[in-house]
Structures are given as C-alpha cells and as structure tokens.
C-alpha cells in the first residue's frame, strides 16, 4: 500500500527558513498536500501541488517535488512563532478521488 | 470562504453506547471522507463516500461503523457500541477536484 514518511521533529530559530521533507512510495500520486495542525485543532490545508509540477510558491511557502525520487519538501521562509505546529505531508493516488494517505507528521518548533 | 463544519466539537460517551458524528461538507463537493487521529498518532483514513455510496474503506471501518448522507447537506458517521479505543479525533473532509478540505474535527472520548 501507499506509504508516506516524514522526519518527526524540526527546530528552527525565528526568522530562519524551515524545510520539512517527505518521501512517498506511490508512483501514481496525482496530488501532494501539506497540512498544518496546531495543538488541539483540525487540519488546515496549506498548499498542494499537482504531480506534473516541480515547484509551487505561495507567499512564504515553497513546495518542491522531485517525482523521480518521490520526494516532497515544504520550505517556510522567515519562520514565525505562529508557524509552530505539526505539518503533515499527504498524497492522493490516481484512479479517482479517493483516500488521502497522510505522513507521520513533522513537529516544527520555532525558537524566538 | 467555504468550510467543512463538524458537530459536536467534543463528545463524551460511555463504552457500549452509540454515537453519531455530524459533518456539513462544502456544498458543491462530491466526495466525502472520514478520518480519525488517535492522540499523538497519524491521521488514518476510515472511509470515502461518493454518489451516495461507500467508494473505499479501510480495515478500521468494520461493521461497528456506518456512514450516511441523510439529506443534501449532512454527512454522518455512526459508531455503534463504542469501545475505549475508539477515543480519537474524527475528521470529516470533502473534495471536488482532489484537494481535501477538512473540518475542525470532533474529539470523541469514550469512558
């Protein structure tokens, strides 16, 4: 089955850039997502990228996709304390708009 | 901005009781989902629903669970005879073109 892996923890200083990495196994992934979850809260869709794209930029967020290596990254520029949260990478496969498979989540800690 | 809404935000129930978690998906979306997240663990897929029927379900979604779209706006998850291990955050999601929009979740506590 599909598998999505992430590192568990990342700590950065306020103002620095954060890079959260994700690897996935499903070569038929059509959409890849980044969700943010603050403590006790729901899942907020941050951004997504189609599998035929290499990069997508949205304000402070840059998503890079290396489809050959099945590697996805999320770069947050000028990281703020409000960015502290768990970030989930997720993918959806071809063949219909079915389930989203989530990664294990990366806890981002921003140090003031 | 349209959003997925879930009620209640927190539900406490006794073991063995039935609970119904409610969701109002985004109005023009066609695909609906339930996920759960046990505290501190990853988000797990339960079931997807399209065209008034289940399109896919995980091994977690056994006979204890059922989903229904009783009218044009609501999407419900029923858990029969709840167990302690059903305690989790349950997320509803809906999508139109693949990007999934999630509700804020219902925290279910089984005591």
Short mmCIF file of C-alpha atoms in Angstrom, two decimals:
data_model
loop_
_atom_site.label_atom_id
_atom_site.label_comp_id
_atom_site.label_asym_id
_atom_site.label_seq_id
_atom_site.Cartn_x
_atom_site.Cartn_y
_atom_site.Cartn_z
CA UNK A 1 0.00 0.00 0.00
CA UNK A 2 0.92 3.65 -0.07
CA UNK A 3 3.38 4.91 2.48
CA UNK A 4 4.34 8.48 3.33
CA UNK A 5 7.28 9.18 5.62
CA UNK A 6 8.48 12.32 7.35
CA UNK A 7 11.00 13.20 9.99
CA UNK A 8 9.34 13.63 13.35
CA UNK A 9 10.78 16.88 14.57
CA UNK A 10 12.36 20.11 13.33
CA UNK A 11 13.54 23.05 15.39
CA UNK A 12 14.42 26.42 13.83
CA UNK A 13 15.06 29.96 15.03
CA UNK A 14 12.52 32.66 14.31
CA UNK A 15 13.35 34.39 11.05
CA UNK A 16 15.19 31.43 9.59
CA UNK A 17 13.83 29.21 6.83
CA UNK A 18 12.32 25.83 7.67
CA UNK A 19 12.46 22.89 5.31
CA UNK A 20 10.20 19.94 6.02
CA UNK A 21 10.82 16.84 3.95
CA UNK A 22 8.60 13.98 2.94
CA UNK A 23 9.04 10.80 0.92
CA UNK A 24 6.29 8.70 -0.55
CA UNK A 25 6.09 5.37 -2.29
CA UNK A 26 3.09 5.63 -4.60
CA UNK A 27 4.31 6.46 -8.08
CA UNK A 28 0.75 7.12 -9.23
CA UNK A 29 0.25 10.02 -6.82
CA UNK A 30 -1.66 12.80 -8.51
CA UNK A 31 -1.87 15.41 -5.77
CA UNK A 32 0.51 16.01 -2.91
CA UNK A 33 -0.52 18.16 0.00
CA UNK A 34 0.80 19.93 3.03
CA UNK A 35 -1.48 20.28 6.02
CA UNK A 36 -0.85 22.18 9.23
CA UNK A 37 -2.24 21.08 12.57
CA UNK A 38 -1.96 23.33 15.59
CA UNK A 39 -2.33 21.79 19.06
CA UNK A 40 -5.84 20.50 19.65
CA UNK A 41 -7.03 21.85 16.30
CA UNK A 42 -8.09 20.48 12.97
CA UNK A 43 -6.18 20.06 9.74
CA UNK A 44 -5.56 23.19 7.73
CA UNK A 45 -4.74 22.75 4.06
CA UNK A 46 -1.68 24.90 3.45
CA UNK A 47 -0.91 24.15 -0.14
CA UNK A 48 -0.87 21.37 -2.69
CA UNK A 49 0.94 20.53 -5.86
CA UNK A 50 -0.03 18.51 -8.89
CA UNK A 51 2.30 15.66 -9.68
CA UNK A 52 3.22 17.16 -13.06
CA UNK A 53 4.67 20.24 -11.37
CA UNK A 54 8.15 20.69 -9.92
CA UNK A 55 7.57 23.71 -7.77
CA UNK A 56 4.83 25.85 -6.38
CA UNK A 57 5.26 29.08 -4.47
CA UNK A 58 2.62 30.71 -2.33
CA UNK A 59 3.79 33.72 -0.31
CA UNK A 60 6.21 32.33 2.32
CA UNK A 61 5.64 28.73 1.27
CA UNK A 62 7.57 26.93 -1.44
CA UNK A 63 6.79 23.34 -2.35
CA UNK A 64 9.35 21.33 -4.29
CA UNK A 65 8.53 17.99 -5.87
CA UNK A 66 11.07 15.51 -7.15
CA UNK A 67 8.87 12.92 -8.75
CA UNK A 68 11.76 10.70 -9.76
CA UNK A 69 12.91 10.37 -6.15
CA UNK A 70 9.34 10.61 -4.77
CA UNK A 71 10.45 13.43 -2.54
CA UNK A 72 8.36 16.43 -1.50
CA UNK A 73 9.50 19.37 0.58
CA UNK A 74 7.90 22.40 2.15
CA UNK A 75 10.03 25.48 2.71
CA UNK A 76 8.72 28.17 5.02
CA UNK A 77 10.59 31.44 4.62
CA UNK A 78 11.05 33.81 7.57
CA UNK A 79 9.59 31.28 10.00
CA UNK A 80 7.49 32.83 12.75
CA UNK A 81 6.47 31.50 16.18
CA UNK A 82 2.94 31.15 14.80
CA UNK A 83 4.27 28.57 12.39
CA UNK A 84 4.89 26.17 15.29
CA UNK A 85 2.65 23.19 14.57
CA UNK A 86 2.66 19.70 13.16
CA UNK A 87 2.96 19.57 9.40
CA UNK A 88 1.54 16.60 7.53
CA UNK A 89 2.54 15.61 4.07
CA UNK A 90 -0.20 13.71 2.24
CA UNK A 91 -0.86 12.22 -1.16
CA UNK A 92 -3.74 11.02 -3.23
CA UNK A 93 -3.46 8.40 -5.90
CA UNK A 94 -4.71 8.20 -9.44
CA UNK A 95 -7.84 6.26 -10.21
CA UNK A 96 -10.40 8.53 -8.69
CA UNK A 97 -10.56 10.98 -5.87
CA UNK A 98 -10.25 8.51 -3.11
CA UNK A 99 -8.46 8.44 0.16
CA UNK A 100 -5.69 10.75 1.19
CA UNK A 101 -2.73 8.99 2.76
CA UNK A 102 -1.03 11.04 5.44
CA UNK A 103 2.54 11.04 6.59
CA UNK A 104 3.50 10.69 10.21
CA UNK A 105 3.72 14.45 10.68
CA UNK A 106 6.68 16.71 11.46
CA UNK A 107 6.51 18.80 14.58
CA UNK A 108 8.00 22.22 13.86
CA UNK A 109 9.26 24.15 16.85
CA UNK A 110 10.15 27.79 16.28
CA UNK A 111 12.50 29.25 18.86
CA UNK A 112 12.10 33.01 19.46
CA UNK B 1 -14.54 31.15 2.43
CA UNK B 2 -16.49 27.88 2.38
CA UNK B 3 -15.57 25.39 5.04
CA UNK B 4 -16.41 21.94 6.33
CA UNK B 5 -18.19 22.11 9.67
CA UNK B 6 -18.39 19.34 12.23
CA UNK B 7 -20.55 18.96 15.30
CA UNK B 8 -20.12 18.47 18.15
CA UNK B 9 -16.57 19.64 18.74
CA UNK B 10 -16.29 17.29 21.70
CA UNK B 11 -18.35 14.23 22.55
CA UNK B 12 -18.05 12.13 25.67
CA UNK B 13 -19.81 8.81 25.68
CA UNK B 14 -19.94 5.70 27.79
CA UNK B 15 -18.47 2.49 26.48
CA UNK B 16 -21.09 0.49 24.63
CA UNK B 17 -23.14 3.50 23.61
CA UNK B 18 -23.77 4.60 20.04
CA UNK B 19 -22.57 7.97 18.79
CA UNK B 20 -23.30 9.94 15.64
CA UNK B 21 -20.76 12.45 14.45
CA UNK B 22 -22.08 15.07 12.09
CA UNK B 23 -20.50 16.93 9.23
CA UNK B 24 -21.64 19.51 6.73
CA UNK B 25 -19.33 19.30 3.71
CA UNK B 26 -18.71 22.17 1.33
CA UNK B 27 -21.85 22.48 -0.75
CA UNK B 28 -20.59 21.81 -4.28
CA UNK B 29 -18.23 19.00 -3.29
CA UNK B 30 -18.91 15.47 -4.44
CA UNK B 31 -16.51 13.34 -2.41
CA UNK B 32 -16.76 12.93 1.33
CA UNK B 33 -14.45 11.27 3.81
CA UNK B 34 -13.99 10.38 7.43
CA UNK B 35 -10.58 10.12 9.04
CA UNK B 36 -9.51 9.61 12.60
CA UNK B 37 -6.46 10.56 14.61
CA UNK B 38 -5.73 8.79 17.84
CA UNK B 39 -3.93 11.16 20.20
CA UNK B 40 -0.30 11.59 19.16
CA UNK B 41 -0.63 9.36 16.12
CA UNK B 42 -1.02 9.89 12.41
CA UNK B 43 -4.24 10.67 10.62
CA UNK B 44 -5.85 7.44 9.39
CA UNK B 45 -8.32 7.03 6.57
CA UNK B 46 -11.64 5.44 7.50
CA UNK B 47 -13.99 5.74 4.55
CA UNK B 48 -14.76 7.65 1.38
CA UNK B 49 -18.24 8.27 0.02
CA UNK B 50 -19.30 9.24 -3.48
CA UNK B 51 -22.59 9.17 -5.33
CA UNK B 52 -24.45 8.06 -2.21
CA UNK B 53 -22.35 5.02 -1.56
CA UNK B 54 -19.09 3.99 0.05
CA UNK B 55 -16.32 4.08 -2.54
CA UNK B 56 -13.50 2.83 -0.34
CA UNK B 57 -13.00 1.87 3.28
CA UNK B 58 -10.06 0.89 5.41
CA UNK B 59 -9.70 -2.15 7.64
CA UNK B 60 -10.54 0.08 10.59
CA UNK B 61 -14.01 0.69 9.16
CA UNK B 62 -15.65 -2.52 10.28
CA UNK B 63 -19.30 -3.35 11.00
CA UNK B 64 -19.20 -1.09 14.01
CA UNK B 65 -19.09 1.93 11.71
CA UNK B 66 -21.54 3.27 9.18
CA UNK B 67 -21.91 6.45 7.16
CA UNK B 68 -24.93 8.17 5.80
CA UNK B 69 -25.86 11.21 3.82
CA UNK B 70 -29.40 11.62 5.10
CA UNK B 71 -30.13 14.79 3.15
CA UNK B 72 -28.39 17.07 0.69
CA UNK B 73 -26.15 18.72 3.24
CA UNK B 74 -25.22 16.41 6.11
CA UNK B 75 -22.76 13.53 6.20
CA UNK B 76 -22.73 11.41 9.34
CA UNK B 77 -20.51 8.78 10.91
CA UNK B 78 -22.23 6.39 13.29
CA UNK B 79 -20.20 4.29 15.71
CA UNK B 80 -22.16 1.52 17.36
CA UNK B 81 -21.24 0.05 20.71
CA UNK B 82 -18.25 2.32 21.28
CA UNK B 83 -15.05 0.95 22.76
CA UNK B 84 -12.36 2.73 24.74
CA UNK B 85 -10.02 2.51 21.76
CA UNK B 86 -12.48 4.48 19.63
CA UNK B 87 -11.39 7.58 21.54
CA UNK B 88 -9.83 9.84 18.92
CA UNK B 89 -10.27 12.99 16.90
CA UNK B 90 -12.55 12.29 13.96
CA UNK B 91 -12.17 14.47 10.90
CA UNK B 92 -14.63 14.88 8.09
CA UNK B 93 -13.36 16.05 4.72
CA UNK B 94 -14.83 16.86 1.36
CA UNK B 95 -13.35 17.47 -2.05
CA UNK B 96 -14.28 18.42 -5.56
CA UNK B 97 -11.11 18.11 -7.61
CA UNK B 98 -8.77 16.27 -5.28
CA UNK B 99 -7.82 18.92 -2.76
CA UNK B 100 -9.28 17.78 0.53
CA UNK B 101 -10.77 20.33 2.89
CA UNK B 102 -11.04 19.15 6.46
CA UNK B 103 -13.33 20.12 9.27
CA UNK B 104 -12.03 21.08 12.69
CA UNK B 105 -12.77 17.61 14.00
CA UNK B 106 -14.85 16.04 16.72
CA UNK B 107 -12.94 14.82 19.73
CA UNK B 108 -14.60 11.60 20.86
CA UNK B 109 -13.84 10.42 24.37
CA UNK B 110 -15.14 7.00 25.37
CA UNK B 111 -15.22 6.42 29.12
#
